[in-house]
PDB file of C-alpha atoms in Angstrom:
ATOM      1  CA  GLY A   1     191.050 102.850 289.514  1.00 74.00           C
ATOM      2  CA  GLN A   2     191.101 106.119 291.165  1.00 86.00           C
ATOM      3  CA  ASN A   3     189.880 109.206 289.538  1.00 92.00           C
ATOM      4  CA  ILE A   4     189.828 112.893 291.226  1.00 95.00           C
ATOM      5  CA  ASP A   5     189.356 115.646 289.083  1.00 96.00           C
ATOM      6  CA  GLN A   6     189.597 119.239 289.898  1.00 96.00           C
ATOM      7  CA  PRO A   7     189.857 122.417 287.615  1.00 97.00           C
ATOM      8  CA  THR A   8     193.575 123.201 287.149  1.00 96.00           C
ATOM      9  CA  GLU A   9     193.520 126.841 287.848  1.00 97.00           C
ATOM     10  CA  MET A  10     191.136 129.559 288.827  1.00 98.00           C
ATOM     11  CA  THR A  11     191.275 133.193 289.366  1.00 97.00           C
ATOM     12  CA  ALA A  12     189.274 135.605 291.767  1.00 97.00           C
ATOM     13  CA  THR A  13     189.337 138.990 293.016  1.00 97.00           C
ATOM     14  CA  GLU A  14     189.953 139.940 296.456  1.00 97.00           C
ATOM     15  CA  GLY A  15     186.816 140.382 298.554  1.00 97.00           C
ATOM     16  CA  ALA A  16     184.772 137.916 296.234  1.00 97.00           C
ATOM     17  CA  ILE A  17     183.563 134.328 296.811  1.00 98.00           C
ATOM     18  CA  VAL A  18     185.011 131.287 294.757  1.00 98.00           C
ATOM     19  CA  GLN A  19     184.060 127.859 294.700  1.00 98.00           C
ATOM     20  CA  ILE A  20     186.460 125.080 293.896  1.00 98.00           C
ATOM     21  CA  ASN A  21     184.845 121.780 292.720  1.00 98.00           C
ATOM     22  CA  CYS A  22     186.242 118.331 293.125  1.00 98.00           C
ATOM     23  CA  THR A  23     184.434 115.068 291.602  1.00 97.00           C
ATOM     24  CA  TYR A  24     185.819 111.555 292.288  1.00 97.00           C
ATOM     25  CA  GLN A  25     185.135 107.822 291.229  1.00 95.00           C
ATOM     26  CA  THR A  26     187.205 105.730 293.592  1.00 93.00           C
ATOM     27  CA  SER A  27     187.140 102.203 294.537  1.00 90.00           C
ATOM     28  CA  GLY A  28     186.367 103.169 298.230  1.00 89.00           C
ATOM     29  CA  PHE A  29     185.185 106.378 300.273  1.00 92.00           C
ATOM     30  CA  ASN A  30     185.791 106.786 303.941  1.00 91.00           C
ATOM     31  CA  GLY A  31     185.642 110.769 303.763  1.00 93.00           C
ATOM     32  CA  LEU A  32     187.399 113.475 301.959  1.00 96.00           C
ATOM     33  CA  PHE A  33     189.603 116.054 302.811  1.00 96.00           C
ATOM     34  CA  TRP A  34     190.549 119.602 301.414  1.00 97.00           C
ATOM     35  CA  TYR A  35     194.171 120.997 302.076  1.00 97.00           C
ATOM     36  CA  GLN A  36     195.853 124.112 301.111  1.00 98.00           C
ATOM     37  CA  GLN A  37     199.418 124.278 299.716  1.00 97.00           C
ATOM     38  CA  HIS A  38     201.361 127.520 299.082  1.00 97.00           C
ATOM     39  CA  ALA A  39     204.077 127.445 296.504  1.00 95.00           C
ATOM     40  CA  GLY A  40     207.244 125.780 298.036  1.00 93.00           C
ATOM     41  CA  GLU A  41     205.356 124.753 301.243  1.00 96.00           C
ATOM     42  CA  ALA A  42     203.720 121.802 303.010  1.00 96.00           C
ATOM     43  CA  PRO A  43     199.859 120.868 302.353  1.00 97.00           C
ATOM     44  CA  THR A  44     198.028 122.144 305.602  1.00 96.00           C
ATOM     45  CA  PHE A  45     194.683 120.868 306.450  1.00 95.00           C
ATOM     46  CA  LEU A  46     191.572 122.768 305.692  1.00 96.00           C
ATOM     47  CA  SER A  47     188.469 120.735 306.029  1.00 95.00           C
ATOM     48  CA  TYR A  48     187.196 117.236 306.346  1.00 94.00           C
ATOM     49  CA  ASN A  49     183.829 115.606 305.138  1.00 96.00           C
ATOM     50  CA  VAL A  50     182.291 112.082 305.616  1.00 93.00           C
ATOM     51  CA  LEU A  51     178.542 112.937 305.475  1.00 95.00           C
ATOM     52  CA  ASP A  52     176.543 114.834 302.937  1.00 97.00           C
ATOM     53  CA  GLY A  53     176.149 118.369 303.849  1.00 97.00           C
ATOM     54  CA  LEU A  54     178.007 121.515 304.419  1.00 96.00           C
ATOM     55  CA  GLU A  55     180.770 121.951 306.950  1.00 94.00           C
ATOM     56  CA  GLU A  56     181.551 125.826 308.013  1.00 94.00           C
ATOM     57  CA  LYS A  57     184.670 126.842 309.308  1.00 90.00           C
ATOM     58  CA  GLY A  58     185.265 130.555 309.322  1.00 94.00           C
ATOM     59  CA  ARG A  59     185.470 131.963 305.798  1.00 96.00           C
ATOM     60  CA  PHE A  60     185.934 128.488 304.256  1.00 96.00           C
ATOM     61  CA  SER A  61     183.109 125.656 303.689  1.00 97.00           C
ATOM     62  CA  SER A  62     183.100 122.570 302.077  1.00 98.00           C
ATOM     63  CA  PHE A  63     180.322 120.523 300.794  1.00 98.00           C
ATOM     64  CA  LEU A  64     179.956 116.729 300.088  1.00 98.00           C
ATOM     65  CA  SER A  65     177.305 114.911 297.888  1.00 98.00           C
ATOM     66  CA  ARG A  66     178.339 111.158 298.133  1.00 96.00           C
ATOM     67  CA  SER A  67     175.643 109.705 295.718  1.00 96.00           C
ATOM     68  CA  LYS A  68     177.142 112.337 293.252  1.00 96.00           C
ATOM     69  CA  GLY A  69     180.854 111.746 294.053  1.00 96.00           C
ATOM     70  CA  TYR A  70     181.161 115.623 294.315  1.00 97.00           C
ATOM     71  CA  SER A  71     182.491 118.059 296.504  1.00 98.00           C
ATOM     72  CA  TYR A  72     183.188 121.370 296.797  1.00 98.00           C
ATOM     73  CA  LEU A  73     185.384 124.270 298.791  1.00 98.00           C
ATOM     74  CA  LEU A  74     183.834 127.591 299.129  1.00 98.00           C
ATOM     75  CA  LEU A  75     186.046 130.495 300.121  1.00 98.00           C
ATOM     76  CA  LYS A  76     184.516 133.874 301.120  1.00 97.00           C
ATOM     77  CA  GLU A  77     185.810 137.132 301.400  1.00 97.00           C
ATOM     78  CA  LEU A  78     188.973 136.111 299.502  1.00 98.00           C
ATOM     79  CA  GLN A  79     192.380 137.829 300.588  1.00 97.00           C
ATOM     80  CA  MET A  80     195.767 137.983 298.580  1.00 97.00           C
ATOM     81  CA  LYS A  81     196.922 135.419 301.196  1.00 97.00           C
ATOM     82  CA  ASP A  82     194.417 132.718 299.767  1.00 98.00           C
ATOM     83  CA  SER A  83     196.366 132.494 296.442  1.00 98.00           C
ATOM     84  CA  ALA A  84     197.561 129.040 296.710  1.00 98.00           C
ATOM     85  CA  SER A  85     196.825 125.395 295.558  1.00 98.00           C
ATOM     86  CA  TYR A  86     193.946 123.449 296.922  1.00 98.00           C
ATOM     87  CA  LEU A  87     193.815 119.881 297.067  1.00 97.00           C
ATOM     88  CA  CYS A  88     191.003 117.421 297.295  1.00 97.00           C
ATOM     89  CA  ALA A  89     191.758 114.080 298.567  1.00 96.00           C
ATOM     90  CA  VAL A  90     189.739 111.080 299.216  1.00 95.00           C
ATOM     91  CA  ILE A  91     190.371 108.351 301.993  1.00 92.00           C
ATOM     92  CA  THR A  92     189.951 105.166 299.740  1.00 89.00           C
ATOM     93  CA  GLY A  93     190.745 102.565 302.499  1.00 79.00           C
ATOM     94  CA  PHE A  94     192.354 102.443 305.793  1.00 78.00           C
ATOM     95  CA  GLN A  95     193.974 105.757 305.904  1.00 79.00           C
ATOM     96  CA  LYS A  96     194.930 105.594 302.413  1.00 86.00           C
ATOM     97  CA  LEU A  97     194.455 109.141 300.822  1.00 90.00           C
ATOM     98  CA  VAL A  98     194.356 109.969 297.132  1.00 93.00           C
ATOM     99  CA  PHE A  99     194.718 113.241 296.108  1.00 94.00           C
ATOM    100  CA  GLY A 100     193.703 115.363 292.908  1.00 94.00           C
ATOM    101  CA  THR A 101     196.265 117.285 291.241  1.00 91.00           C
ATOM    102  CA  GLY A 102     194.829 120.365 292.843  1.00 95.00           C
ATOM    103  CA  THR A 103     193.593 123.876 291.751  1.00 97.00           C
ATOM    104  CA  ARG A 104     195.713 126.547 291.617  1.00 97.00           C
ATOM    105  CA  LEU A 105     193.719 129.891 292.800  1.00 98.00           C
ATOM    106  CA  LEU A 106     195.142 133.351 292.025  1.00 98.00           C
ATOM    107  CA  VAL A 107     193.605 136.238 293.985  1.00 98.00           C
ATOM    108  CA  SER A 108     194.102 139.578 292.297  1.00 96.00           C
ATOM    109  CA  PRO A 109     193.712 143.119 293.977  1.00 95.00           C
TER     110      PRO A 109
ATOM    111  CA  ASP B   1     204.643 121.018 319.730  1.00 63.00           C
ATOM    112  CA  ALA B   2     207.157 120.349 316.785  1.00 83.00           C
ATOM    113  CA  GLY B   3     205.751 119.388 313.614  1.00 94.00           C
ATOM    114  CA  VAL B   4     206.917 116.807 311.234  1.00 97.00           C
ATOM    115  CA  ILE B   5     210.523 116.999 310.735  1.00 97.00           C
ATOM    116  CA  GLN B   6     212.310 116.116 307.426  1.00 98.00           C
ATOM    117  CA  SER B   7     215.905 116.237 306.469  1.00 97.00           C
ATOM    118  CA  PRO B   8     217.431 117.423 304.321  1.00 97.00           C
ATOM    119  CA  ARG B   9     215.472 120.112 302.992  1.00 97.00           C
ATOM    120  CA  HIS B  10     217.224 120.087 299.756  1.00 97.00           C
ATOM    121  CA  GLU B  11     219.406 117.107 298.140  1.00 97.00           C
ATOM    122  CA  VAL B  12     221.256 117.656 294.857  1.00 97.00           C
ATOM    123  CA  THR B  13     223.317 114.388 293.726  1.00 96.00           C
ATOM    124  CA  GLU B  14     224.297 112.551 290.599  1.00 96.00           C
ATOM    125  CA  MET B  15     222.530 109.542 289.048  1.00 96.00           C
ATOM    126  CA  GLY B  16     223.391 106.131 290.644  1.00 96.00           C
ATOM    127  CA  GLN B  17     224.015 107.691 293.918  1.00 97.00           C
ATOM    128  CA  GLU B  18     222.344 106.286 297.013  1.00 97.00           C
ATOM    129  CA  VAL B  19     219.855 108.915 298.682  1.00 98.00           C
ATOM    130  CA  THR B  20     218.320 108.640 302.071  1.00 98.00           C
ATOM    131  CA  LEU B  21     215.402 110.923 303.237  1.00 98.00           C
ATOM    132  CA  ARG B  22     214.605 111.164 307.024  1.00 98.00           C
ATOM    133  CA  CYS B  23     211.454 111.968 308.756  1.00 98.00           C
ATOM    134  CA  LYS B  24     210.551 112.304 312.207  1.00 98.00           C
ATOM    135  CA  PRO B  25     206.842 112.077 312.791  1.00 97.00           C
ATOM    136  CA  ILE B  26     204.665 114.193 315.490  1.00 96.00           C
ATOM    137  CA  SER B  27     205.221 112.632 318.713  1.00 94.00           C
ATOM    138  CA  GLY B  28     202.246 110.316 319.879  1.00 92.00           C
ATOM    139  CA  HIS B  29     201.393 109.874 316.071  1.00 94.00           C
ATOM    140  CA  ASN B  30     201.117 106.137 315.121  1.00 92.00           C
ATOM    141  CA  SER B  31     200.948 106.598 311.430  1.00 94.00           C
ATOM    142  CA  LEU B  32     203.393 107.666 308.964  1.00 96.00           C
ATOM    143  CA  PHE B  33     203.113 108.231 305.305  1.00 96.00           C
ATOM    144  CA  TRP B  34     205.595 108.921 302.609  1.00 98.00           C
ATOM    145  CA  TYR B  35     204.715 110.929 299.442  1.00 97.00           C
ATOM    146  CA  ARG B  36     206.145 112.261 296.210  1.00 97.00           C
ATOM    147  CA  GLN B  37     204.985 115.392 294.621  1.00 97.00           C
ATOM    148  CA  THR B  38     205.754 116.317 290.959  1.00 94.00           C
ATOM    149  CA  MET B  39     204.015 118.878 288.529  1.00 90.00           C
ATOM    150  CA  MET B  40     202.856 116.178 286.280  1.00 88.00           C
ATOM    151  CA  ARG B  41     201.565 113.576 288.791  1.00 89.00           C
ATOM    152  CA  GLY B  42     200.539 115.745 291.761  1.00 91.00           C
ATOM    153  CA  LEU B  43     200.942 114.003 295.365  1.00 94.00           C
ATOM    154  CA  GLU B  44     201.172 110.275 295.172  1.00 94.00           C
ATOM    155  CA  LEU B  45     201.438 108.204 298.185  1.00 94.00           C
ATOM    156  CA  LEU B  46     204.518 105.678 298.058  1.00 96.00           C
ATOM    157  CA  ILE B  47     204.136 103.791 301.210  1.00 96.00           C
ATOM    158  CA  TYR B  48     202.478 104.235 304.824  1.00 94.00           C
ATOM    159  CA  PHE B  49     203.216 102.565 308.265  1.00 95.00           C
ATOM    160  CA  ASN B  50     201.133 101.881 311.170  1.00 93.00           C
ATOM    161  CA  ASN B  51     202.681 101.273 314.483  1.00 93.00           C
ATOM    162  CA  ASN B  52     205.726 101.144 312.833  1.00 94.00           C
ATOM    163  CA  VAL B  53     204.643  98.493 310.442  1.00 95.00           C
ATOM    164  CA  PRO B  54     204.503  98.952 306.617  1.00 95.00           C
ATOM    165  CA  ILE B  55     200.724  98.656 305.782  1.00 93.00           C
ATOM    166  CA  ASP B  56     200.695  99.592 302.057  1.00 92.00           C
ATOM    167  CA  ASP B  57     203.692  99.970 299.801  1.00 93.00           C
ATOM    168  CA  SER B  58     201.815  99.514 296.511  1.00 91.00           C
ATOM    169  CA  GLY B  59     202.907 103.151 295.533  1.00 92.00           C
ATOM    170  CA  MET B  60     206.495 102.617 295.758  1.00 95.00           C
ATOM    171  CA  PRO B  61     207.552 102.896 292.103  1.00 88.00           C
ATOM    172  CA  GLU B  62     210.203 100.145 291.796  1.00 86.00           C
ATOM    173  CA  ASP B  63     212.855  98.159 293.747  1.00 91.00           C
ATOM    174  CA  ARG B  64     215.091 101.002 293.854  1.00 96.00           C
ATOM    175  CA  PHE B  65     212.870 102.392 296.547  1.00 97.00           C
ATOM    176  CA  SER B  66     212.820 101.114 300.028  1.00 97.00           C
ATOM    177  CA  ALA B  67     211.211 102.678 303.259  1.00 98.00           C
ATOM    178  CA  LYS B  68     211.888 101.558 307.042  1.00 97.00           C
ATOM    179  CA  MET B  69     210.460 102.633 310.478  1.00 97.00           C
ATOM    180  CA  PRO B  70     212.735 101.204 313.045  1.00 97.00           C
ATOM    181  CA  ASN B  71     210.976 103.015 315.736  1.00 95.00           C
ATOM    182  CA  ALA B  72     207.945 105.354 316.421  1.00 94.00           C
ATOM    183  CA  SER B  73     209.937 108.362 315.983  1.00 95.00           C
ATOM    184  CA  PHE B  74     211.974 107.761 313.045  1.00 96.00           C
ATOM    185  CA  SER B  75     211.511 106.635 309.438  1.00 98.00           C
ATOM    186  CA  THR B  76     213.729 106.814 306.139  1.00 98.00           C
ATOM    187  CA  LEU B  77     213.019 106.594 302.247  1.00 98.00           C
ATOM    188  CA  LYS B  78     215.956 105.163 300.265  1.00 98.00           C
ATOM    189  CA  ILE B  79     216.679 105.518 296.854  1.00 97.00           C
ATOM    190  CA  GLN B  80     219.289 103.243 295.316  1.00 97.00           C
ATOM    191  CA  PRO B  81     220.454 103.659 292.496  1.00 96.00           C
ATOM    192  CA  SER B  82     218.821 107.086 291.839  1.00 96.00           C
ATOM    193  CA  GLU B  83     217.798 108.165 288.473  1.00 96.00           C
ATOM    194  CA  PRO B  84     216.744 111.849 286.982  1.00 97.00           C
ATOM    195  CA  ARG B  85     213.162 110.749 286.903  1.00 95.00           C
ATOM    196  CA  ASP B  86     213.271 110.547 290.761  1.00 97.00           C
ATOM    197  CA  SER B  87     213.427 114.437 290.996  1.00 97.00           C
ATOM    198  CA  ALA B  88     210.502 115.390 293.057  1.00 97.00           C
ATOM    199  CA  VAL B  89     209.706 116.962 296.308  1.00 98.00           C
ATOM    200  CA  TYR B  90     209.043 114.010 298.855  1.00 98.00           C
ATOM    201  CA  PHE B  91     206.774 114.748 301.677  1.00 98.00           C
ATOM    202  CA  CYS B  92     206.506 112.901 304.935  1.00 98.00           C
ATOM    203  CA  ALA B  93     203.194 113.089 306.793  1.00 97.00           C
ATOM    204  CA  SER B  94     202.052 111.639 310.197  1.00 96.00           C
ATOM    205  CA  SER B  95     198.468 111.154 312.015  1.00 94.00           C
ATOM    206  CA  PHE B  96     196.623 109.280 314.667  1.00 88.00           C
ATOM    207  CA  VAL B  97     195.312 106.074 313.259  1.00 74.00           C
ATOM    208  CA  THR B  98     191.383 106.981 313.016  1.00 69.00           C
ATOM    209  CA  GLY B  99     190.646 107.854 309.667  1.00 65.00           C
ATOM    210  CA  ASP B 100     188.903 111.221 310.242  1.00 76.00           C
ATOM    211  CA  GLN B 101     192.391 112.446 311.757  1.00 84.00           C
ATOM    212  CA  PRO B 102     194.049 114.947 309.147  1.00 90.00           C
ATOM    213  CA  GLN B 103     197.603 114.160 307.900  1.00 93.00           C
ATOM    214  CA  HIS B 104     200.357 116.722 308.916  1.00 95.00           C
ATOM    215  CA  PHE B 105     202.937 117.122 306.479  1.00 97.00           C
ATOM    216  CA  GLY B 106     206.321 117.938 306.834  1.00 97.00           C
ATOM    217  CA  ASP B 107     208.414 120.902 304.777  1.00 96.00           C
ATOM    218  CA  GLY B 108     209.302 118.201 302.276  1.00 97.00           C
ATOM    219  CA  THR B 109     212.755 117.429 300.752  1.00 98.00           C
ATOM    220  CA  ARG B 110     213.368 118.868 297.321  1.00 98.00           C
ATOM    221  CA  LEU B 111     215.336 116.260 295.439  1.00 98.00           C
ATOM    222  CA  SER B 112     217.288 116.712 292.264  1.00 97.00           C
ATOM    223  CA  ILE B 113     218.965 113.872 290.359  1.00 97.00           C
ATOM    224  CA  LEU B 114     221.241 115.206 287.739  1.00 96.00           C
TER     225      LEU B 114
END
C-alpha cells in the first residue's frame, strides 16, 4: 500500500519560519515533489528531491532522507500570500505520483 | 505559452446524466494525467497516458468512468451514468516523460452531481 502522512493544519506568523513534515511508506520511490495549492486553484510545483539532502530555492527549501522515508518543506520569511495547502507527493513508479492529503498553512499578521 | 486547459470550469448536472470533461495539455508534453480531488481523499490519480496510450488506469473508480486520448493535444474523461458521490474537482495535468519533470495542472473542473 501507499501511505503519505502530513499534518492537517499549521499556523504561523508573518515573517516567521515554518517546517512542514512529510513521512512516506510506498511500494516504490523515484523522487518526491512538493506542490502549493491556494484555495480554489490548481496545485503548482515548488520543489523536487530525489537524492538525500537539502534543495534550496529562494525562500523555500526542501529536504529528503530516503532511509527514513522523510521529507520537509521549509518556508522562510513567511508572507500572507503563503497561506495555502502544501502537498507532498511521491513518484512510486514510472511517472505515477501519489499525493498526501496536504497541510493547510495559515499565516497571520 | 498556454498552460493546461480544461473545460468546463464548472458543471452541475443531475444524477444519471453523462458528463464529459475535456483537457488540452501543454504543447510538447507527452504525458497526461487525470486526478480527482475531494476533501476526504485528497488528490487521487485516476489514469495517465504516455504518448496517447493509457499506461495505468488502476485509479479509475469503476466502469462508469472512461478516458480517451485520441491525439497529443486532447483528452476526455467521461462519467456515465453520473452519481452524487462523483462530485469533486477533476484536474488534468501534463508533463514531459522523464520522472523528474513536474506535472503542470489545469485549473480543474468543479463537478456537482445532484
